[in-house]
Amino acid sequence: MADLSHVLQAAMRRRHLSVQGLADRTGIRTPRIRVFVQDGAEGPVHPTEQELRELADALDLPLAEILPGALAGAPTG
């Protein structure tokens, strides 16, 4: 399974979307998306399950491609 960062970068390239464009499509704040794109799920800001679902929908990605790996990197407490 690919890292969330790589999955987002590749999908954004395919769709010709910037971080701002993806924020506009999802309603997720631009700085949060920027961190997800740069650091993936292991960075200082962890995506919520709802955010991952919105990103997958906006990028036309199968949820299974990003959800399990991203949630595995999220803290449990």
Coordinates of N, CA, C and O in Angstrom, one line a residue:
M1 N 0.8 -1.2 0.0 CA 0.0 0.0 0.0 C 0.9 1.2 0.0 O 1.9 1.3 0.7
A2 N 0.6 2.2 -0.8 CA 1.4 3.4 -1.0 C 1.1 4.3 0.2 O 0.0 4.3 0.8
D3 N 2.1 5.1 0.5 CA 2.0 6.2 1.5 C 0.9 7.2 1.1 O 0.8 7.5 -0.1
L4 N 0.2 7.7 2.1 CA -0.9 8.7 1.8 C -0.3 9.9 1.0 O -1.0 10.3 0.0
S5 N 0.8 10.3 1.3 CA 1.4 11.5 0.7 C 1.6 11.2 -0.8 O 1.2 12.0 -1.7
H6 N 2.1 10.0 -1.2 CA 2.3 9.7 -2.6 C 1.0 9.5 -3.3 O 0.9 9.9 -4.5
V7 N 0.1 8.9 -2.7 CA -1.3 8.6 -3.3 C -1.9 10.0 -3.6 O -2.4 10.2 -4.7
L8 N -1.9 10.9 -2.7 CA -2.5 12.2 -2.9 C -1.8 13.0 -4.0 O -2.4 13.6 -4.9
Q9 N -0.4 13.0 -3.9 CA 0.3 13.7 -5.0 C 0.0 13.2 -6.4 O -0.2 14.0 -7.3
A10 N 0.0 11.9 -6.5 CA -0.3 11.3 -7.8 C -1.7 11.6 -8.3 O -1.9 11.9 -9.5
A11 N -2.6 11.5 -7.4 CA -4.0 11.7 -7.8 C -4.2 13.2 -8.1 O -5.0 13.5 -9.1
M12 N -3.6 14.1 -7.4 CA -3.7 15.5 -7.7 C -3.1 15.8 -9.0 O -3.6 16.6 -9.8
R13 N -2.0 15.2 -9.3 CA -1.3 15.4 -10.7 C -2.3 15.0 -11.8 O -2.4 15.7 -12.8
R14 N -2.8 13.8 -11.6 CA -3.7 13.2 -12.6 C -4.9 14.1 -12.9 O -5.4 14.3 -14.0
R15 N -5.4 14.7 -11.8 CA -6.6 15.6 -11.9 C -6.3 17.1 -12.1 O -7.2 17.9 -12.2
H16 N -5.0 17.4 -12.2 CA -4.5 18.7 -12.4 C -5.1 19.6 -11.3 O -5.6 20.7 -11.5
L17 N -5.0 19.2 -10.0 CA -5.5 19.9 -8.9 C -4.4 20.4 -8.0 O -3.5 19.7 -7.7
S18 N -4.5 21.6 -7.6 CA -3.6 22.2 -6.6 C -4.2 21.9 -5.2 O -5.3 21.4 -5.0
V19 N -3.4 22.2 -4.2 CA -3.9 22.0 -2.8 C -5.1 22.8 -2.6 O -6.1 22.4 -2.0
Q20 N -5.1 24.1 -3.1 CA -6.2 25.0 -3.0 C -7.5 24.4 -3.7 O -8.6 24.4 -3.2
G21 N -7.2 23.9 -4.9 CA -8.3 23.3 -5.7 C -9.0 22.1 -4.9 O -10.2 21.9 -4.9
L22 N -8.1 21.3 -4.3 CA -8.6 20.1 -3.5 C -9.4 20.6 -2.3 O -10.4 20.1 -1.9
A23 N -8.9 21.7 -1.7 CA -9.6 22.2 -0.5 C -10.9 22.8 -0.9 O -11.9 22.6 -0.2
D24 N -11.0 23.4 -2.1 CA -12.3 23.9 -2.6 C -13.3 22.8 -2.8 O -14.5 22.9 -2.6
R25 N -12.8 21.7 -3.3 CA -13.7 20.5 -3.6 C -14.2 19.8 -2.3 O -15.2 19.2 -2.3
T26 N -13.3 19.8 -1.3 CA -13.6 19.0 -0.1 C -14.2 19.8 1.1 O -14.8 19.3 1.9
G27 N -13.8 21.1 1.2 CA -14.1 21.9 2.4 C -13.1 21.7 3.5 O -13.2 22.3 4.5
I28 N -12.1 20.9 3.2 CA -11.0 20.7 4.2 C -10.1 21.9 4.1 O -9.8 22.3 3.0
R29 N -9.6 22.5 5.2 CA -8.8 23.6 5.1 C -7.5 23.4 4.4 O -6.9 22.3 4.5
T30 N -7.0 24.3 3.6 CA -5.8 24.2 2.8 C -4.6 23.8 3.6 O -3.9 22.9 3.1
P31 N -4.3 24.4 4.8 CA -3.1 24.0 5.5 C -3.2 22.5 5.9 O -2.1 21.9 5.9
R32 N -4.3 22.0 6.2 CA -4.4 20.6 6.6 C -4.1 19.7 5.3 O -3.3 18.7 5.5
I33 N -4.6 20.0 4.2 CA -4.4 19.2 3.0 C -2.9 19.3 2.7 O -2.2 18.3 2.3
R34 N -2.3 20.5 2.8 CA -0.9 20.7 2.5 C 0.0 19.7 3.4 O 0.9 19.1 2.9
V35 N -0.4 19.6 4.6 CA 0.4 18.7 5.5 C 0.2 17.3 5.1 O 1.1 16.5 5.1
F36 N -1.0 16.9 4.8 CA -1.3 15.5 4.3 C -0.5 15.2 3.1 O 0.1 14.1 2.9
V37 N -0.4 16.1 2.1 CA 0.3 15.9 0.9 C 1.8 15.8 1.2 O 2.5 15.0 0.6
Q38 N 2.3 16.7 2.1 CA 3.8 16.7 2.4 C 4.2 15.5 3.3 O 5.2 14.9 3.0
D39 N 3.4 15.3 4.3 CA 3.8 14.3 5.4 C 3.0 13.0 5.4 O 3.4 12.1 6.2
G40 N 2.0 12.9 4.7 CA 1.1 11.7 4.7 C 0.4 11.6 6.1 O 0.2 12.6 6.7
A41 N 0.1 10.4 6.5 CA -0.6 10.2 7.7 C 0.3 10.2 8.9 O -0.1 10.2 10.0
E42 N 1.6 10.2 8.7 CA 2.6 10.1 9.8 C 3.1 11.4 10.3 O 3.9 11.5 11.2
G43 N 2.6 12.5 9.6 CA 3.1 13.8 10.0 C 2.5 14.3 11.3 O 1.8 13.6 12.0
P44 N 2.7 15.6 11.6 CA 2.2 16.2 12.9 C 0.7 16.3 12.9 O 0.1 16.4 14.0
V45 N 0.0 16.4 11.7 CA -1.4 16.5 11.6 C -2.0 15.2 11.0 O -1.6 14.8 9.9
H46 N -2.8 14.5 11.8 CA -3.4 13.3 11.3 C -4.7 13.5 10.7 O -5.6 14.1 11.3
P47 N -5.0 12.9 9.5 CA -6.3 13.1 8.9 C -7.3 12.2 9.6 O -7.1 11.1 10.1
T48 N -8.5 12.8 9.7 CA -9.6 12.0 10.3 C -10.2 11.0 9.2 O -9.9 11.2 8.0
E49 N -11.0 10.1 9.7 CA -11.6 9.2 8.7 C -12.5 9.9 7.7 O -12.5 9.6 6.5
Q50 N -13.2 10.9 8.2 CA -14.1 11.7 7.4 C -13.3 12.5 6.3 O -13.7 12.5 5.2
E51 N -12.2 13.0 6.7 CA -11.3 13.8 5.8 C -10.8 12.8 4.7 O -10.8 13.2 3.5
L52 N -10.4 11.6 5.1 CA -9.9 10.7 4.1 C -11.0 10.3 3.1 O -10.8 10.1 1.9
R53 N -12.2 10.1 3.7 CA -13.4 9.8 2.8 C -13.6 10.9 1.8 O -13.9 10.7 0.6
E54 N -13.6 12.2 2.3 CA -13.8 13.3 1.4 C -12.7 13.4 0.3 O -12.9 13.7 -0.8
L55 N -11.4 13.2 0.7 CA -10.3 13.2 -0.2 C -10.5 12.2 -1.3 O -10.3 12.4 -2.5
A56 N -10.8 11.0 -0.8 CA -11.0 9.8 -1.8 C -12.1 10.2 -2.8 O -11.9 10.0 -4.0
D57 N -13.2 10.7 -2.3 CA -14.3 11.1 -3.2 C -13.9 12.2 -4.2 O -14.2 12.1 -5.3
A58 N -13.3 13.2 -3.7 CA -12.9 14.3 -4.5 C -11.9 13.9 -5.6 O -11.8 14.5 -6.7
L59 N -11.0 13.0 -5.3 CA -10.0 12.5 -6.2 C -10.4 11.3 -7.0 O -9.6 10.7 -7.7
D60 N -11.6 10.8 -6.8 CA -12.1 9.6 -7.4 C -11.2 8.4 -7.2 O -10.8 7.7 -8.1
L61 N -10.8 8.2 -5.9 CA -10.0 7.1 -5.5 C -10.8 6.1 -4.8 O -11.7 6.5 -4.0
P62 N -10.4 4.8 -4.9 CA -11.1 3.9 -4.0 C -10.7 4.1 -2.6 O -9.5 4.3 -2.3
L63 N -11.7 4.1 -1.7 CA -11.4 4.4 -0.3 C -10.4 3.5 0.3 O -9.5 3.9 1.1
A64 N -10.4 2.2 -0.2 CA -9.5 1.2 0.3 C -8.0 1.6 0.0 O -7.1 1.1 0.7
E65 N -7.8 2.4 -1.0 CA -6.5 2.8 -1.4 C -5.8 3.7 -0.4 O -4.6 3.7 -0.2
I66 N -6.6 4.5 0.3 CA -6.0 5.5 1.3 C -6.4 5.2 2.7 O -5.7 5.6 3.6
L67 N -7.6 4.7 3.0 CA -8.1 4.6 4.3 C -7.3 3.7 5.3 O -6.8 4.2 6.3
P68 N -7.1 2.5 5.0 CA -6.4 1.6 6.0 C -5.0 2.0 6.3 O -4.6 2.1 7.5
G69 N -4.2 2.4 5.3 CA -2.8 2.8 5.6 C -2.7 4.1 6.4 O -1.9 4.3 7.3
A70 N -3.6 5.0 6.1 CA -3.6 6.3 6.8 C -4.0 6.1 8.2 O -3.5 6.7 9.1
L71 N -5.1 5.3 8.4 CA -5.6 5.2 9.8 C -4.6 4.3 10.6 O -4.4 4.5 11.8
A72 N -3.8 3.5 10.0 CA -2.8 2.7 10.7 C -1.7 3.6 11.2 O -1.1 3.4 12.2
G73 N -1.4 4.7 10.5 CA -0.4 5.7 10.9 C -0.9 6.7 12.0 O -0.1 7.4 12.5
A74 N -2.2 6.7 12.2 CA -2.7 7.7 13.2 C -2.5 7.2 14.6 O -2.5 6.0 14.9
P75 N -2.4 8.1 15.5 CA -2.2 7.7 16.9 C -3.5 7.1 17.4 O -4.6 7.4 17.0
T76 N -3.4 6.2 18.4 CA -4.5 5.4 18.9 C -5.1 6.1 20.1 O -6.2 5.7 20.6
G77 N -4.4 7.1 20.7 CA -4.9 7.7 21.9 C -5.4 9.0 21.8 O -5.7 9.8 21.2

